[in-house]
CSV table of C-alpha atoms in Angstrom, one decimal:
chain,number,residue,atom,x,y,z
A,1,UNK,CA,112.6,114.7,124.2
A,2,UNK,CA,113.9,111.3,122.3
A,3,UNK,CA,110.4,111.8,120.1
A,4,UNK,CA,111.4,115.3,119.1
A,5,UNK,CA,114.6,114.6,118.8
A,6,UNK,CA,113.5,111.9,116.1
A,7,UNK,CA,111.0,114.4,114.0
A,8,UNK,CA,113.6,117.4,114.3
A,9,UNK,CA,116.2,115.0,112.3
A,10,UNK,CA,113.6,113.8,110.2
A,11,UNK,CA,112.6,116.8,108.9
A,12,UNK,CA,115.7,118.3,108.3
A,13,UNK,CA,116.7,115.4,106.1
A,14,UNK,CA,113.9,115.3,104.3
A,15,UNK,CA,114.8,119.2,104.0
A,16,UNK,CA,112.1,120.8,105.7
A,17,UNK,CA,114.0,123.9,107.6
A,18,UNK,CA,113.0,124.3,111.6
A,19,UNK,CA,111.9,127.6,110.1
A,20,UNK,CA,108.6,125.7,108.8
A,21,UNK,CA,108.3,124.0,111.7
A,22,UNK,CA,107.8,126.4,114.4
A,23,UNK,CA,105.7,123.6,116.5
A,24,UNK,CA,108.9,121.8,117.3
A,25,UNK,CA,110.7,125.0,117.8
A,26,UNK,CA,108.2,125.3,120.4
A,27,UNK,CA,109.3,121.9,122.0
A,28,UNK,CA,106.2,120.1,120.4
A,29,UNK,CA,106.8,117.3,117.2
A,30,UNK,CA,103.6,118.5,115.2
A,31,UNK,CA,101.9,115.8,113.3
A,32,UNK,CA,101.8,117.8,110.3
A,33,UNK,CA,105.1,118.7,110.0
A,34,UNK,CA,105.7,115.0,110.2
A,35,UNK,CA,103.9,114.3,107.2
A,36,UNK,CA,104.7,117.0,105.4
A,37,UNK,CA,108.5,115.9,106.0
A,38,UNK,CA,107.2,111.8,105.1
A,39,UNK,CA,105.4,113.0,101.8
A,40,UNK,CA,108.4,114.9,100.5
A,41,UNK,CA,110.7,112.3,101.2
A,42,UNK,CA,108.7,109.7,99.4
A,43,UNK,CA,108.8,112.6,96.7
A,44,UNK,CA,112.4,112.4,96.9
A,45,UNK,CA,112.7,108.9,97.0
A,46,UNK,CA,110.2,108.7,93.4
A,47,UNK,CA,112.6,111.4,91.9
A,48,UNK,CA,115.8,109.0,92.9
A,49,UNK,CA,114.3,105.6,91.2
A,50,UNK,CA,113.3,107.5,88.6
A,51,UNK,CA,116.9,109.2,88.1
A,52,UNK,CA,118.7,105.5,88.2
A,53,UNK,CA,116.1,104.3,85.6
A,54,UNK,CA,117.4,107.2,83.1
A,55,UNK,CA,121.2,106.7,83.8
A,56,UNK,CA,122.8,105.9,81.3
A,57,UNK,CA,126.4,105.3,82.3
A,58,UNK,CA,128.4,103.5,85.3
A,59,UNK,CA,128.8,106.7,86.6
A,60,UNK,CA,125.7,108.0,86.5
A,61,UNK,CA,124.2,104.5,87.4
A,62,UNK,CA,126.5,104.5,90.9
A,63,UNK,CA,125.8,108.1,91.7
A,64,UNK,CA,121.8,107.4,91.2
A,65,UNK,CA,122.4,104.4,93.1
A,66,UNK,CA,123.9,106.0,96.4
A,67,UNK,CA,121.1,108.8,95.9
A,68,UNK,CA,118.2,106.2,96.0
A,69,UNK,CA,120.0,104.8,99.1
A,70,UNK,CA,120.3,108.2,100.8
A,71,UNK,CA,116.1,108.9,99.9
A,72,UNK,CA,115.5,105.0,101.7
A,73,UNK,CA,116.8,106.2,104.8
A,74,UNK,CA,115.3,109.6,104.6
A,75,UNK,CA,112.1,107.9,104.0
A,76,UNK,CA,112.3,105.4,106.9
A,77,UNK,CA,113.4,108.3,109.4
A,78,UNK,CA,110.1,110.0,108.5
A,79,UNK,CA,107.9,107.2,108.7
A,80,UNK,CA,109.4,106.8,112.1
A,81,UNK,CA,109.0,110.6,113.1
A,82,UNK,CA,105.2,110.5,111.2
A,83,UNK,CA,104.3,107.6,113.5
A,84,UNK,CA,105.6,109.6,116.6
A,85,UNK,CA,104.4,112.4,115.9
A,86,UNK,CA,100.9,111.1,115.0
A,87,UNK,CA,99.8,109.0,117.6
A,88,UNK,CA,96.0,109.1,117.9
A,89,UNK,CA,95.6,110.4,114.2
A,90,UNK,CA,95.2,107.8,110.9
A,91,UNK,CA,94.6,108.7,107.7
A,92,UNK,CA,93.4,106.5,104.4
A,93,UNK,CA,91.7,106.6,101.9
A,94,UNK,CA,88.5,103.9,101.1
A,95,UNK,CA,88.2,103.1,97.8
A,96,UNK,CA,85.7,100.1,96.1
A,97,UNK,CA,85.2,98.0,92.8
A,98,UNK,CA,88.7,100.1,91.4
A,99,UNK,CA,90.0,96.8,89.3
A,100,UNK,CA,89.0,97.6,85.7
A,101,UNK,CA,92.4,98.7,84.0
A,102,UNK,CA,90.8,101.5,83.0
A,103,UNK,CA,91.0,105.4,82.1
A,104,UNK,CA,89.0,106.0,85.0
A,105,UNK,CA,91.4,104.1,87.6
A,106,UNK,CA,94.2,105.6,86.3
A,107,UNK,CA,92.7,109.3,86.6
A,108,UNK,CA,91.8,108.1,90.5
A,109,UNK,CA,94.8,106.7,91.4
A,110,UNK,CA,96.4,110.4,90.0
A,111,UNK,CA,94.0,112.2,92.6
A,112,UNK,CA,94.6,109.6,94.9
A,113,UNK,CA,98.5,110.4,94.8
A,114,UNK,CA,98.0,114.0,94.6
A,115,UNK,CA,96.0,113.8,98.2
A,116,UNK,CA,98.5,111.9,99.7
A,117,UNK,CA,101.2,114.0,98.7
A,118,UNK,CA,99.3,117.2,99.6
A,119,UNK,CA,97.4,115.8,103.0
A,120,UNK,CA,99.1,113.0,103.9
A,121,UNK,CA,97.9,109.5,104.0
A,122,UNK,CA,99.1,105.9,106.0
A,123,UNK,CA,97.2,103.5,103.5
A,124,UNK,CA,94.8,102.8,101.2
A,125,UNK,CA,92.1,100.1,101.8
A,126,UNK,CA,90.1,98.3,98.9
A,127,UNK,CA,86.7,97.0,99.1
A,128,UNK,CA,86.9,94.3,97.2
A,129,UNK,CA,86.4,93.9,93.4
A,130,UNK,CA,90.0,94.5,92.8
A,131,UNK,CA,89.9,91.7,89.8
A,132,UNK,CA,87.2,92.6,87.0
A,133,UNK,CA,85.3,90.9,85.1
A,134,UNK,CA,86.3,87.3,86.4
A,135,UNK,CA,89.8,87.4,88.9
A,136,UNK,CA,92.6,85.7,88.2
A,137,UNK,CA,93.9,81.7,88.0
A,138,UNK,CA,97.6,82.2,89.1
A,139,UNK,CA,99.9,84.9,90.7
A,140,UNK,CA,101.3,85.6,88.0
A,141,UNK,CA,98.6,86.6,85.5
A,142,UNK,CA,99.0,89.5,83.8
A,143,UNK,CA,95.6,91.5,85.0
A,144,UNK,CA,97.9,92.1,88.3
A,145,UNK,CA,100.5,94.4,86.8
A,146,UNK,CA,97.3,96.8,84.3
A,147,UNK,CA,94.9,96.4,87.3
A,148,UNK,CA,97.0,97.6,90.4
A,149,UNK,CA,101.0,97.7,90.0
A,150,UNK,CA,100.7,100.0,87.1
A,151,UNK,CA,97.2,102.1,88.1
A,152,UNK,CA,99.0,103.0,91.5
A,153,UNK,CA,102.5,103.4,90.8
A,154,UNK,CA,102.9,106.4,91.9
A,155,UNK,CA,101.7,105.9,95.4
A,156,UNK,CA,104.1,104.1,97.4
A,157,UNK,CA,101.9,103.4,100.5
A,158,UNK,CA,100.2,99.8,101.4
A,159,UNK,CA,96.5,98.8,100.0
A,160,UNK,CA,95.0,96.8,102.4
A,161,UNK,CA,92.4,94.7,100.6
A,162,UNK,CA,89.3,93.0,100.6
A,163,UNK,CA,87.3,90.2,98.3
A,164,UNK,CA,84.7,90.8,96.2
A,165,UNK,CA,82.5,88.7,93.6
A,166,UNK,CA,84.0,89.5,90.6
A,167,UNK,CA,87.5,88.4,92.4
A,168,UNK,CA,85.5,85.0,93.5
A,169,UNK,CA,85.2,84.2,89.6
A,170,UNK,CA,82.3,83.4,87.4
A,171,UNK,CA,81.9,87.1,85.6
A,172,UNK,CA,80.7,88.0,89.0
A,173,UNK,CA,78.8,85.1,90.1
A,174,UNK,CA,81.5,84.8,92.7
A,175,UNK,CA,81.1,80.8,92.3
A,176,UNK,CA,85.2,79.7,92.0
A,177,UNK,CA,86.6,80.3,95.6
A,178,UNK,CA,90.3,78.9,94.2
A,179,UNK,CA,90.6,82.7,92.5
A,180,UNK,CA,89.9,84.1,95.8
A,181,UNK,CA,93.2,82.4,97.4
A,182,UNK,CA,95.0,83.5,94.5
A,183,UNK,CA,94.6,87.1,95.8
A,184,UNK,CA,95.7,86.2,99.6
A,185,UNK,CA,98.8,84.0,98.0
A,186,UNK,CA,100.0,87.0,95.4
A,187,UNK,CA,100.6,88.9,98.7
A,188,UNK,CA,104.0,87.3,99.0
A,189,UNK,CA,105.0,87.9,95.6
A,190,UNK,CA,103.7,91.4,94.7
A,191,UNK,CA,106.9,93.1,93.0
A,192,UNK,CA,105.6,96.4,94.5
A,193,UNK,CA,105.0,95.2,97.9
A,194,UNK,CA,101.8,97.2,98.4
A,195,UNK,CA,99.4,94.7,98.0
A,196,UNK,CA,98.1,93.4,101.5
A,197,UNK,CA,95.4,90.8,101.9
A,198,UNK,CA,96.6,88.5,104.6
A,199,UNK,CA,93.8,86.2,105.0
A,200,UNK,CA,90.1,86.8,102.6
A,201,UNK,CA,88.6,87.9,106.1
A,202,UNK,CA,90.7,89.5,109.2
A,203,UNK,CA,91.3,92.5,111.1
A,204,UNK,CA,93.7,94.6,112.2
A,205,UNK,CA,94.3,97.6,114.3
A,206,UNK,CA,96.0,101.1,114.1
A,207,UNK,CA,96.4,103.3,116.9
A,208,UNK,CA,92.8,103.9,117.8
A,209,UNK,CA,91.0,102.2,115.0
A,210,UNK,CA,90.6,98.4,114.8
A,211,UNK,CA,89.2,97.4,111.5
A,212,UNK,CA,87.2,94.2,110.3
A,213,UNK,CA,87.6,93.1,106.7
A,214,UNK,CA,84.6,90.7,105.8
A,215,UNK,CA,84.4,88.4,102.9
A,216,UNK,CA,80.7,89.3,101.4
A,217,UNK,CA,80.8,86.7,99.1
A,218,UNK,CA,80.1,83.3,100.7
A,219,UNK,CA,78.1,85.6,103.1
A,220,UNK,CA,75.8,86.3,100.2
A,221,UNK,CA,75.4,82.3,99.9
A,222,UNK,CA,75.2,81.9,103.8
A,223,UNK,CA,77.3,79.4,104.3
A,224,UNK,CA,80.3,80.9,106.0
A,225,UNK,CA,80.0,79.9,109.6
A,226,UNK,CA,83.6,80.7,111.0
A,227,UNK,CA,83.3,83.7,109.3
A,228,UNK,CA,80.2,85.0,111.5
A,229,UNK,CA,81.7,82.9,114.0
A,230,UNK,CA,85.1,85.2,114.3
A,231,UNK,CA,83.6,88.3,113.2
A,232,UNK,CA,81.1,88.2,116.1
A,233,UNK,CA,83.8,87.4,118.4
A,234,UNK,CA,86.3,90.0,117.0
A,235,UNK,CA,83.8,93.2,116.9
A,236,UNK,CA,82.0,92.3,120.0
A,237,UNK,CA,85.4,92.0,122.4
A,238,UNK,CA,87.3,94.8,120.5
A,239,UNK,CA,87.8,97.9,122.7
A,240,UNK,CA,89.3,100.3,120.0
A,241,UNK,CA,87.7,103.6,120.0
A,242,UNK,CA,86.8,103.6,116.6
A,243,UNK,CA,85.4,100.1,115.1
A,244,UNK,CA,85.4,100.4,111.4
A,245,UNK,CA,83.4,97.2,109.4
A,246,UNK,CA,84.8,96.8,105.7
A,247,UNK,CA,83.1,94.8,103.0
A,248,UNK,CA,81.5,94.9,99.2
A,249,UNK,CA,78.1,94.0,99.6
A,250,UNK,CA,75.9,96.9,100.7
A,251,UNK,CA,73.4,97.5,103.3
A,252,UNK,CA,72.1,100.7,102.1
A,253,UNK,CA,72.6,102.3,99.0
A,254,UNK,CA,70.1,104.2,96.1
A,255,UNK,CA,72.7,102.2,93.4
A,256,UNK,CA,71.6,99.5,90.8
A,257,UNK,CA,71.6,96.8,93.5
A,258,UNK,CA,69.9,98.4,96.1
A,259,UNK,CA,69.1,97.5,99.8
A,260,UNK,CA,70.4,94.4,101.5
A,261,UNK,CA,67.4,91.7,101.3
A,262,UNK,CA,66.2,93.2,98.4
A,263,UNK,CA,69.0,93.6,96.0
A,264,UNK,CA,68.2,94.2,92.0
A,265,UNK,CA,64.5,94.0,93.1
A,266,UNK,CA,64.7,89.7,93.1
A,267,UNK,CA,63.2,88.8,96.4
A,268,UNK,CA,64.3,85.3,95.8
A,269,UNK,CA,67.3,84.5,98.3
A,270,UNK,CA,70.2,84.0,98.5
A,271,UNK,CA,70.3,86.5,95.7
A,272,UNK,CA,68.4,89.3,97.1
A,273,UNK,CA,71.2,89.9,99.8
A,274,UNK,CA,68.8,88.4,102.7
A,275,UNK,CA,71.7,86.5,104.0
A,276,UNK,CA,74.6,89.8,103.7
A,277,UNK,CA,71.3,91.5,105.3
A,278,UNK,CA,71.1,89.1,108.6
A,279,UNK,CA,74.8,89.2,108.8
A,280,UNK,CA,75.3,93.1,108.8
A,281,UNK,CA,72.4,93.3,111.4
A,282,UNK,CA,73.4,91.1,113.8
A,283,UNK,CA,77.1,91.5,114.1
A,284,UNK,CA,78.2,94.9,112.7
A,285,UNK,CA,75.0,97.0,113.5
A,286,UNK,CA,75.4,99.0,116.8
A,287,UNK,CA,79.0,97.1,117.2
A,288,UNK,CA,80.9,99.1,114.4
A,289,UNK,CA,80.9,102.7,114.3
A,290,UNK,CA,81.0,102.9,110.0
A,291,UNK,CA,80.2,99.7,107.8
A,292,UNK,CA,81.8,101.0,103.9
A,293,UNK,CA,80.3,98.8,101.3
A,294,UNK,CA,81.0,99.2,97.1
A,295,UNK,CA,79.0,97.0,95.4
A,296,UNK,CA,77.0,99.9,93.5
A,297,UNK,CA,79.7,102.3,91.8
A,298,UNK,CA,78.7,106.0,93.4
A,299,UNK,CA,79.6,107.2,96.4
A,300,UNK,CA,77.1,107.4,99.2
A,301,UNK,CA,76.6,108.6,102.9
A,302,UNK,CA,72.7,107.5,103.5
A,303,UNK,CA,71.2,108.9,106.5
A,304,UNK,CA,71.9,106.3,109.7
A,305,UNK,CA,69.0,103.3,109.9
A,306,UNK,CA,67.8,104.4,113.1
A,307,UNK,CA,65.3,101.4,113.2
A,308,UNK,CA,67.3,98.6,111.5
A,309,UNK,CA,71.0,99.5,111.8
A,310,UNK,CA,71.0,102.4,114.7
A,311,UNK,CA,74.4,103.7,115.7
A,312,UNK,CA,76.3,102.8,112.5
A,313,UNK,CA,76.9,104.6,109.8
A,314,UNK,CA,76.7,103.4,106.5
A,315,UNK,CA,78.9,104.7,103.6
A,316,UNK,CA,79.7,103.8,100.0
A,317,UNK,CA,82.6,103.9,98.0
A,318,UNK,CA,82.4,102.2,94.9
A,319,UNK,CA,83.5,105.0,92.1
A,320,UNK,CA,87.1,104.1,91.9
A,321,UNK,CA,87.2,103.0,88.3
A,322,UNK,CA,83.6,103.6,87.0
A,323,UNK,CA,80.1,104.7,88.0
A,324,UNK,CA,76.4,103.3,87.3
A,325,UNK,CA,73.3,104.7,88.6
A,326,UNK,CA,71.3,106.6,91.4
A,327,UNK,CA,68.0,105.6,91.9
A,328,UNK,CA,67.1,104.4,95.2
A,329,UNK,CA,64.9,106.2,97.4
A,330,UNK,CA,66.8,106.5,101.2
A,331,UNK,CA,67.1,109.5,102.4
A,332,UNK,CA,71.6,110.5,102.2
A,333,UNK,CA,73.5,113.1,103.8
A,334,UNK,CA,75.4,112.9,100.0
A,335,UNK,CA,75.2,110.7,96.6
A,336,UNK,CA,77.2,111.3,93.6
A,337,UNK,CA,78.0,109.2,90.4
A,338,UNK,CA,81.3,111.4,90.5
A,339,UNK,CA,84.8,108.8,90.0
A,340,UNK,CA,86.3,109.3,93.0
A,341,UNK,CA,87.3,107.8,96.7
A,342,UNK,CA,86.9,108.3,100.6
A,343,UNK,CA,89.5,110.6,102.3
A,344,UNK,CA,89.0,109.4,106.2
A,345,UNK,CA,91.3,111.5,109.0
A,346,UNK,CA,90.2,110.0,112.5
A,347,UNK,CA,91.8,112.5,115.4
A,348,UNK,CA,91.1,111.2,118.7
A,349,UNK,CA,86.8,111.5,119.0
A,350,UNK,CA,86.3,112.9,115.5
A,351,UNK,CA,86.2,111.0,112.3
A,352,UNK,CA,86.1,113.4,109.1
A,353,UNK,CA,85.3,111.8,105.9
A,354,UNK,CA,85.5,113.6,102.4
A,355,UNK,CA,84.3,112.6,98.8
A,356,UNK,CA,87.0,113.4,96.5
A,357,UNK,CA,86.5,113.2,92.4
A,358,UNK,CA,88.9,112.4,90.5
A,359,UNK,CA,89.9,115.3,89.2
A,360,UNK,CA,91.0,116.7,92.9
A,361,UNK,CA,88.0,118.2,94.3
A,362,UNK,CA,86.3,118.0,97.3
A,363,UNK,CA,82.5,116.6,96.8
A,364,UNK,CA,81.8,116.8,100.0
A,365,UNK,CA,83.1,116.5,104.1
A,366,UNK,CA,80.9,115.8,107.1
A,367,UNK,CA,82.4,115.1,110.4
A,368,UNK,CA,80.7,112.5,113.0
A,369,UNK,CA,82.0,112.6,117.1
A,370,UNK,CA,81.8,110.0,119.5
């Protein structure tokens, strides 16, 4: 009773009538009355900082003031309900290689906060590459604010991010690990607060979900043996229902850089990916139920590696500022050089992912059950 006591209140300060909630008329706090309730209260709360931005005297400035206050508390009495409410449900959204500063982020991150207006989502998570061409050398560089705090300003949800090579330094070459820390450090000091990247490899665990955050880059080089040492450990002993594996460097993908152990066509390791290859197969294969990847910008659901990788699926999301090319040869479910993200709504033994472009549309949905 205390639970729908909590979403009733919620929902009527957020000013959604019992009238539109005729689950919890029924005795029962829906889930998506929950959200519903949580997105228009963050609505409400982007309407009151807005509204103490434009006033222009005392007055105004006091009366905005105790309005933004007022749409805080609404806001943290529906995240409260939301997360009663919702227990055994978690949505996000994956999104890859997203760190240009350009059109083409912006016009995501617009679809992006149209979705999680409209359908509700807990976070984001970012695949790495969140720094183009070459990262950044302090905190307070510049390429934070027209890379992230400005491209998603309108979403007031956490991103909970990964490392990529172009965020290691070198134009890509991923060869200056200092810009890496720079990322993890700027954690403490994002003005927004939604940038999350608490360590450049780790975990962590909602509801039913645990997911695993690798750092590709030194992979790539072989030479990260805590990393495979923890990973290993972490996957293998995890008993969340749902093991999701998170990381740039692909495993399978018809993009530019291809297949792990044979990336760009080289053949000459480390560069071919033989390393990222070993690493996938013997600690996510079979242990994770989805590895996402984003080095190639398209999105991609190949059809499961029964032979190499059997029992994981393998998905790309790398079209979250710009595209490239298709031109691989494994056999997808879907491919698409459309800009766009991952929408991912896991309810209890059903995981439902959809490819959304950037202008709103759905690409396409397939649903996998354990």
């Amino acid at each position: 009773m205390a639970r729908i006591a909590v979403a009733v209140i919620a929902l009527t300060l957020a000013g959604v009538s019992l009238a539109a909630a005729p689950e919890l008329r029924a005795g029962t706090a829906g889930c998506q009355d929950a959200k519903t309730a949580l997105a228009d209260a963050k609505q409400k709360l982007r309407k009151a900082k807005k509204a103490l931005k434009e006033a222009e005297t005392p007055r105004a400035k006091e009366k905005a003031k105790n309005r933004l206050k007022k749409a805080r508390d609404r806001l943290r009495d529906a995240e409260e309900a939301a997360a009663e409410a919702c227990t055994g449900e978690v949505r996000f959204m994956v999104i890859g290689a997203q760190g240009k500063g350009n059109t083409g982020q912006a016009e995501v991150g617009a679809a992006m906060d149209t979705v999680c207006e409209e359908s509700g989502c807990d976070y984001i998570i970012g695949l790495g590459n969140n720094i183009y061409d070459s990262g950044v050398t302090s905190t307070s560089d510049d390429q934070f604010m027209s890379k992230f705090e400005t491209p998603y300003a309108g979403n007031d949800v956490k991103f909970w991010l990964g490392l990529g090579n172009h965020d290691y330094g070198g134009n890509g070459a991923g060869t200056e690990p200092a810009k890496a820390q720079v990322q993890i450090d700027y954690t403490e000091v994002s003005p927004s607060g939604k940038w999350k990247m608490p360590d450049r490899y780790y975990r962590r665990t909602d509801g039913p979900v645990e997911f695993f955050t690798l750092d590709t880059n030194p992979l790539m080089f072989g030479d990260d043996d805590d990393q495979e040492t923890d990973i290993s450990t972490w996957v293998a002993n995890s008993d969340a229902e749902w093991k999701i594996a998170l990381g740039l460097h692909g495993y399978r993908s018809n993009g530019p850089h291809g297949n792990a152990g044979d990336y760009d066509g080289t053949f000459i390791p480390p560069a071919d990916g033989t390393n990222v290859k070993d690493f996938i197969e013997d600690n996510i294969c079979g242990e994770a139920d989805v590895y996402f990847s984003a080095h190639d910008h398209s999105l991609q659901w190949p059809e499961q590696d029964a032979t190499n990788c059997p029992g994981t699926e393998l998905i790309v999301s790398g079209t979250a500022a710009a595209s490239s090319e298709l031109e691989g040869d494994n056999p997808t479910h879907f491919e698409s050089l459309a800009l766009g993200f991952a929408y991912v709504v896991i309810e209890g033994s059903q995981m439902t992912v959809d490819f959304i472009d950037a202008d709103g549309a759905l690409l396409f949905t397939r649903t996998i059950t354990k």
